[in-house]
Coordinates of C-alpha atoms in Angstrom, one line a residue:
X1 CA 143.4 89.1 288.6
X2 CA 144.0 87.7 286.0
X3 CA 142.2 79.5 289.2
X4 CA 143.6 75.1 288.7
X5 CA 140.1 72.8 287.9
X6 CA 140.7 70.1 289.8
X7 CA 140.9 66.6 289.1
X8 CA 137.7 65.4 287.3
X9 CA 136.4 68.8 286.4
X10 CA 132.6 68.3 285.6
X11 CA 131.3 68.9 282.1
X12 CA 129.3 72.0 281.0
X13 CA 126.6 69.8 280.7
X14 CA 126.4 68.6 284.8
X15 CA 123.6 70.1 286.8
X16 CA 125.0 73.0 289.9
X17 CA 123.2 71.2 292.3
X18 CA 125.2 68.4 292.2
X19 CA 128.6 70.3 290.8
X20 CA 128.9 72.8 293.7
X21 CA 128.2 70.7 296.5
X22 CA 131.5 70.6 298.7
X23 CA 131.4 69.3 302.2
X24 CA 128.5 70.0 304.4
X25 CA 125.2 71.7 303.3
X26 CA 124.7 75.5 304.6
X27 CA 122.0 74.1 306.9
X28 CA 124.6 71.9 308.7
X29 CA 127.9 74.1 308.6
X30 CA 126.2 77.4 310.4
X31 CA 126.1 75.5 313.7
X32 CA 129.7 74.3 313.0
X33 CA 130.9 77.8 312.3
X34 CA 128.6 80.6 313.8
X35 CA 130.3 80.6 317.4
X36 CA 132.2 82.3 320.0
X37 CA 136.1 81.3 319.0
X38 CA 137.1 80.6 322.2
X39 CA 134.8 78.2 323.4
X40 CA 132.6 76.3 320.4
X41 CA 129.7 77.8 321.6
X42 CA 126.9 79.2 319.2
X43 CA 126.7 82.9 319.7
X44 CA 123.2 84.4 319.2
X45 CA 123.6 87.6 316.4
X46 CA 123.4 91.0 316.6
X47 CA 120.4 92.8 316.8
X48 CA 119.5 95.9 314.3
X49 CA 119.3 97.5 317.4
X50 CA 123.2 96.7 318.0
X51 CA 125.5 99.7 317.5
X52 CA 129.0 99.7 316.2
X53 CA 132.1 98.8 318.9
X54 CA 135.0 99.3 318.8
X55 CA 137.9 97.4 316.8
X56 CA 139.4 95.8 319.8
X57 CA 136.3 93.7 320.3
X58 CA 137.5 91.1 317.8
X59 CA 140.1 90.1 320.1
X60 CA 138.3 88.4 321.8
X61 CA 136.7 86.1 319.2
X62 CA 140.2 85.2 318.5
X63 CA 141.1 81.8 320.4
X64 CA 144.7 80.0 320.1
X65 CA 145.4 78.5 316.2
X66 CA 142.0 80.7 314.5
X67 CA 141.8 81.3 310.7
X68 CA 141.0 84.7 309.3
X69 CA 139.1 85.4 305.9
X70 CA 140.2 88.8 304.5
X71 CA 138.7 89.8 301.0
X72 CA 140.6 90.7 297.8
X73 CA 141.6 93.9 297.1
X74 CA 139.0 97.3 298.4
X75 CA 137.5 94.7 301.0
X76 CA 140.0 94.8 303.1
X77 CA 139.4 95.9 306.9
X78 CA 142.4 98.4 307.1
X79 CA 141.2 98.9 310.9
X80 CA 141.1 95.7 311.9
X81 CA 143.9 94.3 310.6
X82 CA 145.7 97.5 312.5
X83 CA 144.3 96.1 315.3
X84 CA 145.4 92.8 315.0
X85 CA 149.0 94.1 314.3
X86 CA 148.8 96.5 317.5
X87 CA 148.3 93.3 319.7
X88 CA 150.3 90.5 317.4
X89 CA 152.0 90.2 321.0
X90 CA 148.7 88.6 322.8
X91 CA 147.9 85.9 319.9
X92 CA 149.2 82.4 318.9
X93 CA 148.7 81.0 315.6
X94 CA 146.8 82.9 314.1
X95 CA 146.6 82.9 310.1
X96 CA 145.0 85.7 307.9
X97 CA 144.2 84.0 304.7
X98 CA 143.8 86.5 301.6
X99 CA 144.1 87.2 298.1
X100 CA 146.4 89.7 296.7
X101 CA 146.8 92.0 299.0
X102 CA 147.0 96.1 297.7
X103 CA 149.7 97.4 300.9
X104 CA 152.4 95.4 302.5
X105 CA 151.7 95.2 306.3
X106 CA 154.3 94.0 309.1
X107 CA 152.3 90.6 309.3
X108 CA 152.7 90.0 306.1
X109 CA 156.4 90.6 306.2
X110 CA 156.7 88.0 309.0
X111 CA 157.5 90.7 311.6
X112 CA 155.2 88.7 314.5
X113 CA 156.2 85.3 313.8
X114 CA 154.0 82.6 314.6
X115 CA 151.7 85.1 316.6
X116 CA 150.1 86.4 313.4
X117 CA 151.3 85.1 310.0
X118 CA 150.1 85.7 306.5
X119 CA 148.8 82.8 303.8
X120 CA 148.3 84.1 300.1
X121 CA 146.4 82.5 297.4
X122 CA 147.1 85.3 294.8
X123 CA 150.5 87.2 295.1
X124 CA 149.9 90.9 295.0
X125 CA 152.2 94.0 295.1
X126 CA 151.7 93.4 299.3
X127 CA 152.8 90.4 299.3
X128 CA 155.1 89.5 296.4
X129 CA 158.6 90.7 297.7
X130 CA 157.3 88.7 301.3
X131 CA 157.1 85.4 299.4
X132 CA 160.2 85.9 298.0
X133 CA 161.7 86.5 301.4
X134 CA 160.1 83.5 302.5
X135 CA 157.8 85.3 305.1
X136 CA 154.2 84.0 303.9
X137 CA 152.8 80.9 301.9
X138 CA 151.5 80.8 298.5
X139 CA 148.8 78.6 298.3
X140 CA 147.4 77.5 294.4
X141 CA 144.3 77.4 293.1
X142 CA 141.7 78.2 290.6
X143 CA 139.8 81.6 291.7
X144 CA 136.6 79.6 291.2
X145 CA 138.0 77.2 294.0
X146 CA 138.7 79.6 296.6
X147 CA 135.3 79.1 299.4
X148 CA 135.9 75.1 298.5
X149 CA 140.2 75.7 299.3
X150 CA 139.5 77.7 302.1
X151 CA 136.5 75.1 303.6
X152 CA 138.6 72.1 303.4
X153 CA 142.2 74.0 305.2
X154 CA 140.7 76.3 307.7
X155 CA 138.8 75.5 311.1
X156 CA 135.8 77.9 312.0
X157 CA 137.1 80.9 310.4
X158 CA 136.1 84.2 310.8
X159 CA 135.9 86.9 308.0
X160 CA 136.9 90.0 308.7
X161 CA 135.8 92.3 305.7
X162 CA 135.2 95.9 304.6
X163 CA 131.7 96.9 304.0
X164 CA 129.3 99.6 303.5
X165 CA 127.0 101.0 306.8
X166 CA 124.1 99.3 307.3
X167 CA 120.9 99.7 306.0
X168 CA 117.9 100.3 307.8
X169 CA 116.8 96.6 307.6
X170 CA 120.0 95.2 309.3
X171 CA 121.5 94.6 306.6
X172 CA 125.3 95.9 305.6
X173 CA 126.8 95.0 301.7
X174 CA 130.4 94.0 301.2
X175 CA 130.3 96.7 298.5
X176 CA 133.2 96.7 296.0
X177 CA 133.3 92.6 296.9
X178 CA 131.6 89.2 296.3
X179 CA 134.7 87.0 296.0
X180 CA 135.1 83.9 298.4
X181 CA 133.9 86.2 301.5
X182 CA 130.2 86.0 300.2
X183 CA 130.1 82.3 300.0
X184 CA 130.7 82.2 303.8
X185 CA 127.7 84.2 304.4
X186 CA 125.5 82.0 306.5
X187 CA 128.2 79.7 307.1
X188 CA 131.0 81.6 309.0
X189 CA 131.1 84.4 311.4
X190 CA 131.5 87.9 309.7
X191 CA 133.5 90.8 311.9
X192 CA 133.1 94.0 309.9
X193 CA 134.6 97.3 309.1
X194 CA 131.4 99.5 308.2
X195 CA 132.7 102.5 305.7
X196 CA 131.2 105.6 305.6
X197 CA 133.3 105.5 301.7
X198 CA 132.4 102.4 300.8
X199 CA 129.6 102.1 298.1
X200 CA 126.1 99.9 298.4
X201 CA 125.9 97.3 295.9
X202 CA 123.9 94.6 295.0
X203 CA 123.8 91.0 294.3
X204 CA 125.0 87.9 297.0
X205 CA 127.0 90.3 299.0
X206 CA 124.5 91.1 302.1
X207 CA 125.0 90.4 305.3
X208 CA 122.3 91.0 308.1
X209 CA 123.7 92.0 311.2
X210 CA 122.6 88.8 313.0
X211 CA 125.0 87.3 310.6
X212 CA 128.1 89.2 312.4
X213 CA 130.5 88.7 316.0
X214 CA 130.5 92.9 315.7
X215 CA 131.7 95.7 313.8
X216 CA 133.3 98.7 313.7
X217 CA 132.9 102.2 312.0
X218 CA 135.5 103.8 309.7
X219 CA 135.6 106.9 307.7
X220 CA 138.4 106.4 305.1
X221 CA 138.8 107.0 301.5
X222 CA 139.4 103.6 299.1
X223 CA 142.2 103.8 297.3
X224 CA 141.3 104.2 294.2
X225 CA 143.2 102.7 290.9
X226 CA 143.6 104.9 288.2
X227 CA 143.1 103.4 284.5
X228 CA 146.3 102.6 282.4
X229 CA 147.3 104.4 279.7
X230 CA 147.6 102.1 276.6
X231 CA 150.4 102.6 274.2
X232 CA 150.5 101.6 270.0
X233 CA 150.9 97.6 270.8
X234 CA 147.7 97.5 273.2
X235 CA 145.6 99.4 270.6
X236 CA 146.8 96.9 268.2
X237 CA 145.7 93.9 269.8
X238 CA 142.7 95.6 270.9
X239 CA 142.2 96.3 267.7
X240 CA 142.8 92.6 266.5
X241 CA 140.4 91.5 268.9
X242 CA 137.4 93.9 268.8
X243 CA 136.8 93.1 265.2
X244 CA 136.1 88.9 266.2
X245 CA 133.8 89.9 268.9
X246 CA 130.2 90.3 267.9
X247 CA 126.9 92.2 268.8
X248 CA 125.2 90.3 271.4
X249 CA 128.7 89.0 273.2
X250 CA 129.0 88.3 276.7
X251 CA 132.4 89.4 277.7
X252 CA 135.0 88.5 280.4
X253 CA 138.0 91.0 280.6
X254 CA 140.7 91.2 282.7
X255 CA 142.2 94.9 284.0
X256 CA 145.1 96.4 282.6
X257 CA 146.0 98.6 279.6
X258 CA 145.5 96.1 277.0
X259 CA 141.9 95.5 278.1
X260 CA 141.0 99.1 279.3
X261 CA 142.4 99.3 275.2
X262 CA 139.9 96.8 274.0
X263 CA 137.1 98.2 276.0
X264 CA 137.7 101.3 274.3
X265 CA 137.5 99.8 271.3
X266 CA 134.1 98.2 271.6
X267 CA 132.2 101.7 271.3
X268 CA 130.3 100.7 267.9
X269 CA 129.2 97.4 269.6
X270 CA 125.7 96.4 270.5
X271 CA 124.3 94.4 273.2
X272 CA 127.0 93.2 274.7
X273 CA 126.7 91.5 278.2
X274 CA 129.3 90.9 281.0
X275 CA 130.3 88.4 282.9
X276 CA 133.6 89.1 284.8
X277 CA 135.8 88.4 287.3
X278 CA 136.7 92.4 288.0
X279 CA 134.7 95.1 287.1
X280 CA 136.2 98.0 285.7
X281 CA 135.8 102.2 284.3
X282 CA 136.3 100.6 281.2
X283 CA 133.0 98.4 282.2
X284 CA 131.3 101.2 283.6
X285 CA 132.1 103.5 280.7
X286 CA 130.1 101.5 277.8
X287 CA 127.1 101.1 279.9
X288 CA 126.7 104.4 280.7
X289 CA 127.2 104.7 276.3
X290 CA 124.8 101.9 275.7
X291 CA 126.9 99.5 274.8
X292 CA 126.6 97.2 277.9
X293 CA 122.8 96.1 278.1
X294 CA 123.1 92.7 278.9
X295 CA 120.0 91.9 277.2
X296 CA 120.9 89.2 275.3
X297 CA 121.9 87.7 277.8
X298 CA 121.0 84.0 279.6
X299 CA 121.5 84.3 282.7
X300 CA 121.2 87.5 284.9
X301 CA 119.8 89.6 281.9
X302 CA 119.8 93.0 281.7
X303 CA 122.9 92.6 285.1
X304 CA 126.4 93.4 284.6
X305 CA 127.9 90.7 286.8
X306 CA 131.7 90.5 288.5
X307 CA 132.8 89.1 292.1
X308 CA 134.8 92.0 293.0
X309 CA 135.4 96.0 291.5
X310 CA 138.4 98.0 291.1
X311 CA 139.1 101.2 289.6
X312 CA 138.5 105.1 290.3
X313 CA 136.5 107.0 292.8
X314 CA 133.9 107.8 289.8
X315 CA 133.8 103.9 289.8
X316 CA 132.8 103.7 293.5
X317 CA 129.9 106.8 293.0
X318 CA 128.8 104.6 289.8
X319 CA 128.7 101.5 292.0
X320 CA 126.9 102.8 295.0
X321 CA 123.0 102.1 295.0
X322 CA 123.4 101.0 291.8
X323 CA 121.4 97.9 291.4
X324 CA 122.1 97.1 287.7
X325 CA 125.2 95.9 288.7
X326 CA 125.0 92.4 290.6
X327 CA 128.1 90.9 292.8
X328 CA 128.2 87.4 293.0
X329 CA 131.0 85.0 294.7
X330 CA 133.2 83.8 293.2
X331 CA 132.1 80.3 293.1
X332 CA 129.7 81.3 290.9
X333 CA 131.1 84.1 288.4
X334 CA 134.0 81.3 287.9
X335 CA 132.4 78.4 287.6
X336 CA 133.3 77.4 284.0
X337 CA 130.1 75.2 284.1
X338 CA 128.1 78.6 284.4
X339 CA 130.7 80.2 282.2
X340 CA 129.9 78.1 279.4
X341 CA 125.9 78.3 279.6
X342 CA 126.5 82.3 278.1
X343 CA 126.3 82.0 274.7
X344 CA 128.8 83.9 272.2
X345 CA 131.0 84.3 275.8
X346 CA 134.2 86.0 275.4
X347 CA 136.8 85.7 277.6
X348 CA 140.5 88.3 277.3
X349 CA 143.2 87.6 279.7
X350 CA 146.6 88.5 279.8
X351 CA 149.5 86.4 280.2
X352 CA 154.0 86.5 280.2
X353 CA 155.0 84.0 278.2
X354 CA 153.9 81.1 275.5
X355 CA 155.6 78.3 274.1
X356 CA 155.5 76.8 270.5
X357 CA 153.2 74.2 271.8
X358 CA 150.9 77.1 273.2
X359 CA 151.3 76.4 276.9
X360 CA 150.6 79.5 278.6
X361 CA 152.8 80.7 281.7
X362 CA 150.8 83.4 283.6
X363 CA 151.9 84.1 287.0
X364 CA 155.5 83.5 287.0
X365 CA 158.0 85.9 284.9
X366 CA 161.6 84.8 283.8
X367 CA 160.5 81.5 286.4
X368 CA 159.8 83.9 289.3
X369 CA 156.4 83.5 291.0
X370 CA 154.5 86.7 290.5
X371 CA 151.0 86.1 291.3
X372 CA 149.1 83.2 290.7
X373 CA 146.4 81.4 288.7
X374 CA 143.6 83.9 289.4
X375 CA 140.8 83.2 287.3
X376 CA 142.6 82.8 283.8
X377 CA 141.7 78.9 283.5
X378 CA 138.2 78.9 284.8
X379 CA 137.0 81.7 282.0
X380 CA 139.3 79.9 279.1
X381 CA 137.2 76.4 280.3
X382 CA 134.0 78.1 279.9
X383 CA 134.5 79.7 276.6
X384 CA 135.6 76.5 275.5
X385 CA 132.4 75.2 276.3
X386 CA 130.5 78.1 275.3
X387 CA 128.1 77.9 272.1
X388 CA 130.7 80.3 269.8
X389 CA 132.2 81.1 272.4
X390 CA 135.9 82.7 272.4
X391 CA 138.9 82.8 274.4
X392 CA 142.0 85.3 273.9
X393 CA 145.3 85.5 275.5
X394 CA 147.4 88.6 274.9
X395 CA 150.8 89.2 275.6
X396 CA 153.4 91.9 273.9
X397 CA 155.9 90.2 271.3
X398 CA 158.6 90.9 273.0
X399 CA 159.7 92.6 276.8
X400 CA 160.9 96.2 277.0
X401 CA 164.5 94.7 276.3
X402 CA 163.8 92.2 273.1
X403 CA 163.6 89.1 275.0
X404 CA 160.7 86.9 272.7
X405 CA 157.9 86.4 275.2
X406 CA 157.2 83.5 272.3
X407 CA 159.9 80.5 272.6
X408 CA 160.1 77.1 271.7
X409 CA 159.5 76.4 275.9
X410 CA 159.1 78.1 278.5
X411 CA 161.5 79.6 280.8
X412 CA 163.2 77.2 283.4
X413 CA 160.5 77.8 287.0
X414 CA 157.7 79.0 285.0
X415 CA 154.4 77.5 285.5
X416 CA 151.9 76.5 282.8
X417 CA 148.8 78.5 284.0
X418 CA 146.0 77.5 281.0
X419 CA 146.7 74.4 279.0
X420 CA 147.9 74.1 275.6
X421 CA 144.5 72.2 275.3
X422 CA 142.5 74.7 276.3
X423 CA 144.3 77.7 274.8
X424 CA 142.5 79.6 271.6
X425 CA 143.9 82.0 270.5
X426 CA 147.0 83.9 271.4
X427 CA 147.3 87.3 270.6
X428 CA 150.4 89.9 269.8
X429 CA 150.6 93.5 268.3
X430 CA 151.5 91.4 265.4
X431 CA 148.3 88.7 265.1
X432 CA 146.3 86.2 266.1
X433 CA 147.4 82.6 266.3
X434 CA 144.0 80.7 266.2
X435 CA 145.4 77.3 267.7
X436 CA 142.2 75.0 268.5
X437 CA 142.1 72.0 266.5
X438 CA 145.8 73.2 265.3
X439 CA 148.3 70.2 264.8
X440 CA 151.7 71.0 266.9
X441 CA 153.1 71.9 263.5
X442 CA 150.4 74.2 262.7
X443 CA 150.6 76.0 266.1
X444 CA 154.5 76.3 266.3
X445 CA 154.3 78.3 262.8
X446 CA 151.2 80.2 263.9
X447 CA 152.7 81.4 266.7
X448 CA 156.0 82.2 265.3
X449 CA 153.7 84.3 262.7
X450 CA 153.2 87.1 265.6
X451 CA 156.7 86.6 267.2
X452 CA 158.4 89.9 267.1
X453 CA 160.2 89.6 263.5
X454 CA 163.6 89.6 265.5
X455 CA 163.2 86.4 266.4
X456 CA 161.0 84.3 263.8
X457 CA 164.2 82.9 262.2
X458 CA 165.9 81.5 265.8
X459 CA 162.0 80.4 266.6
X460 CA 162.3 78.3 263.4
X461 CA 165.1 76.9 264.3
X462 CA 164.6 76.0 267.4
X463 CA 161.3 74.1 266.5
X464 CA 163.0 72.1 263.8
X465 CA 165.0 71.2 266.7
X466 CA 162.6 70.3 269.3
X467 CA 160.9 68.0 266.2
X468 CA 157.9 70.6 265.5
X469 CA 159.0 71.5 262.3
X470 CA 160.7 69.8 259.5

């Protein structure tokens, strides 16, 4: 992936305890959530002594109206949410609230109606052609706002979640996953899908089985996500990028060719830290070089942090039992505020489109919605803040057919996703435009500077037009 700040977004300078308060304290909210569905009653744990059920004995947690918590990505409960389709018939109202879903599932195509409905806060390739359709919400955000979204629209939910088998203290991890599941630990009930497959991590992501309605066992292979293969343009910008970032750098990188390019790039770097949003080969790959340390880092030293992982089986055996690696949710890995206390932080995301102002339109293409905010505002706000810190958007020139991807606005129905405020530098295989502290003039010919040459002399005219140039 790769959520909006909201209205009076503190300063890098305001204190967590006061910034991530929303709503009730943990103390007060697990009596409010930790209870049978059906009736409001608190339900006393499970006991390490508890063995796994069976799928069907979430049913009846499930009352009339209940909201569901389903992770991003490997996290999901593939079991569970079978069994919830198997018996759509027997529920009423009830809404699975997720994040980019990997498969499309009947549910999410609307096939139960109101029995069992789907609401999406990032539009995946399981949910994309749905929301077209009309058959599930899209709801925005910033990434970093997710546990505060989903605590102020859903009533006593219960997250159902993948997760590894449990240890022999109690206590099972959510494995490839932090995100906004982890922040309901301690709040919200947890229903689990224990995986033989899935790997052990480290970090927020534990919960102790007196923490958990029930769980299940399942034996089934993640899918796994092979790495792109880059072509000349992505090793260009890559290239164009690697060069500005320095020993020592803390690093935020999205996944995709162009930064599975720029990770391949970074090979003669030392020191570097991470602090991401997904966690990737290309991630794993420098550590295990010595490139990675973290050990200039401020906070979490000598940890690679991220709030959820995606990538190849080798990935998931690096992962497993490996507690270098710390998961966090994502309330914390997105906070801009604790963004921009990494010094030299460097943040690379991708995006579709930029205007001569440098407006940024992310997660809409041709003014189609195609996914959603993600995380590309939060990390661009916390390099901003961030002593030398940097922030990158990349985008080809030009689309497989010539259209620019630079224009003097943006397509009618596209959204601006990171401000033309907040924007540094924007970056083609032909460039970078550095645009902080850039007049509009300044910007509009920086940018037409690393339009594809096809189109510089329409971009000039069009920004004489529109008043930017004269």
């Amino acid at each position: 992936m790769s959520g909006p700040a909201g209205a009076g977004t503190p300063t890098a300078g305001t204190s967590m305890a006061d910034a991530s308060t929303v709503g009730p304290s943990m103390a007060d909210t697990s009596t409010a959530y930790i209870g049978t569905a059906d009736q409001g009653e608190r339900t006393a744990g499970m006991t390490t002594t508890d063995g796994p059920g069976r799928p069907e004995d979430l049913l009846a947690h499930l009352r009339p109206g209940a909201d569901l918590i389903v992770p991003i990505q490997l996290g999901e409960p593939v079991t569970l949410l079978d069994t919830l389709e198997a018996h759509a018939g027997e529920l009423s109202g009830v809404r699975v609230h997720r994040m980019d879903p990997v498969a499309e599932r009947a549910y999410i195509r609307g096939e139960y109606g109101d029995h069992l409905r789907h609401v999406d806060y990032f539009l995946g390739p399981g949910s994309r052609a749905a929301y077209w359709r009309g058959t599930c919400e899209l709801v925005p955000n910033h990434f970093s706002e997710m546990p505060r979204v989903l605590r102020l629209t859903t009533e006593r939910p219960i997250v159902l979640a993948g997760a590894s088998l449990p240890d022999e203290h109690g206590y099972f991890s959510l494995g490839t996953n932090a995100d906004y599941t982890a922040a309901f630990i301690g709040e919200a009930p947890f229903f689990l899908e224990a995986n033989a497959h899935m790997p052990r991590t480290f970090g927020q992501n534990q919960v102790h089985i007196s923490q958990v309605l029930g769980w299940c066992r399942a034996d089934r292979e993640l899918p796994e996500t092979a790495p792109p293969e880059p072509d000349g343009r992505d090793r260009t910008i890559a290239g164009l990028i690697a060069e500005r970032i320095g020993d020592g750098s803390c690093l935020q990188v999205g996944v995709g060719r162009i930064p599975d390019a720029l990770l391949a790039s970074l090979t003669g770097h030392r020191d570097l830290g991470v602090h991401t949003e997904a966690l990737s080969d290309g991630i794993m790959n420098l550590v295990d070089r010595g490139v990675i340390t973290g050990a200039r880092k401020v906070q979490h030293r000598n940890q690679h942090v991220a709030t959820f992982c995606v990538g190849s089986r080798r990935l998931l055996r690096w992962l497993d039992d490996n507690s270098a690696v710390c998961l966090l949710p994502v309330d914390r890995v997105n906070d801009p505020r604790r963004v921009a206390r990494e010094p030299r932080f460097v943040s690379i995301n991708a995006t579709s489109e930029v205007d001569l102002l440098g407006q940024a339109a992310s997660e809409t293409i041709a003014g189609r919605y195609w996914s959603s905010s993600g995380g590309q505002a939060d990390f661009a706000r916390g390099a901003m803040y961030s002593p030398g810190g940097q922030g990158f958007l990349v985008l080809h020139a030009a689309t497989g057919k010539g259209v620019s991807r630079i224009n003097a606005s943006l397509t009618p129905g596209s959204v601006v996703t990171t401000l033309k405020n907040t924007v540094d530098n924007i970056v083609t295989e032909y460039g970078v435009a550095a645009l902080r502290g850039k007049s509009l003039g300044e910007r509009a010919r920086a940018l037409i500077a690393i339009a594809h040459p096809d189109h510089r002399d329409r971009l000039r005219h069009d920004a004489r037009k529109a008043g930017l140039l004269h």
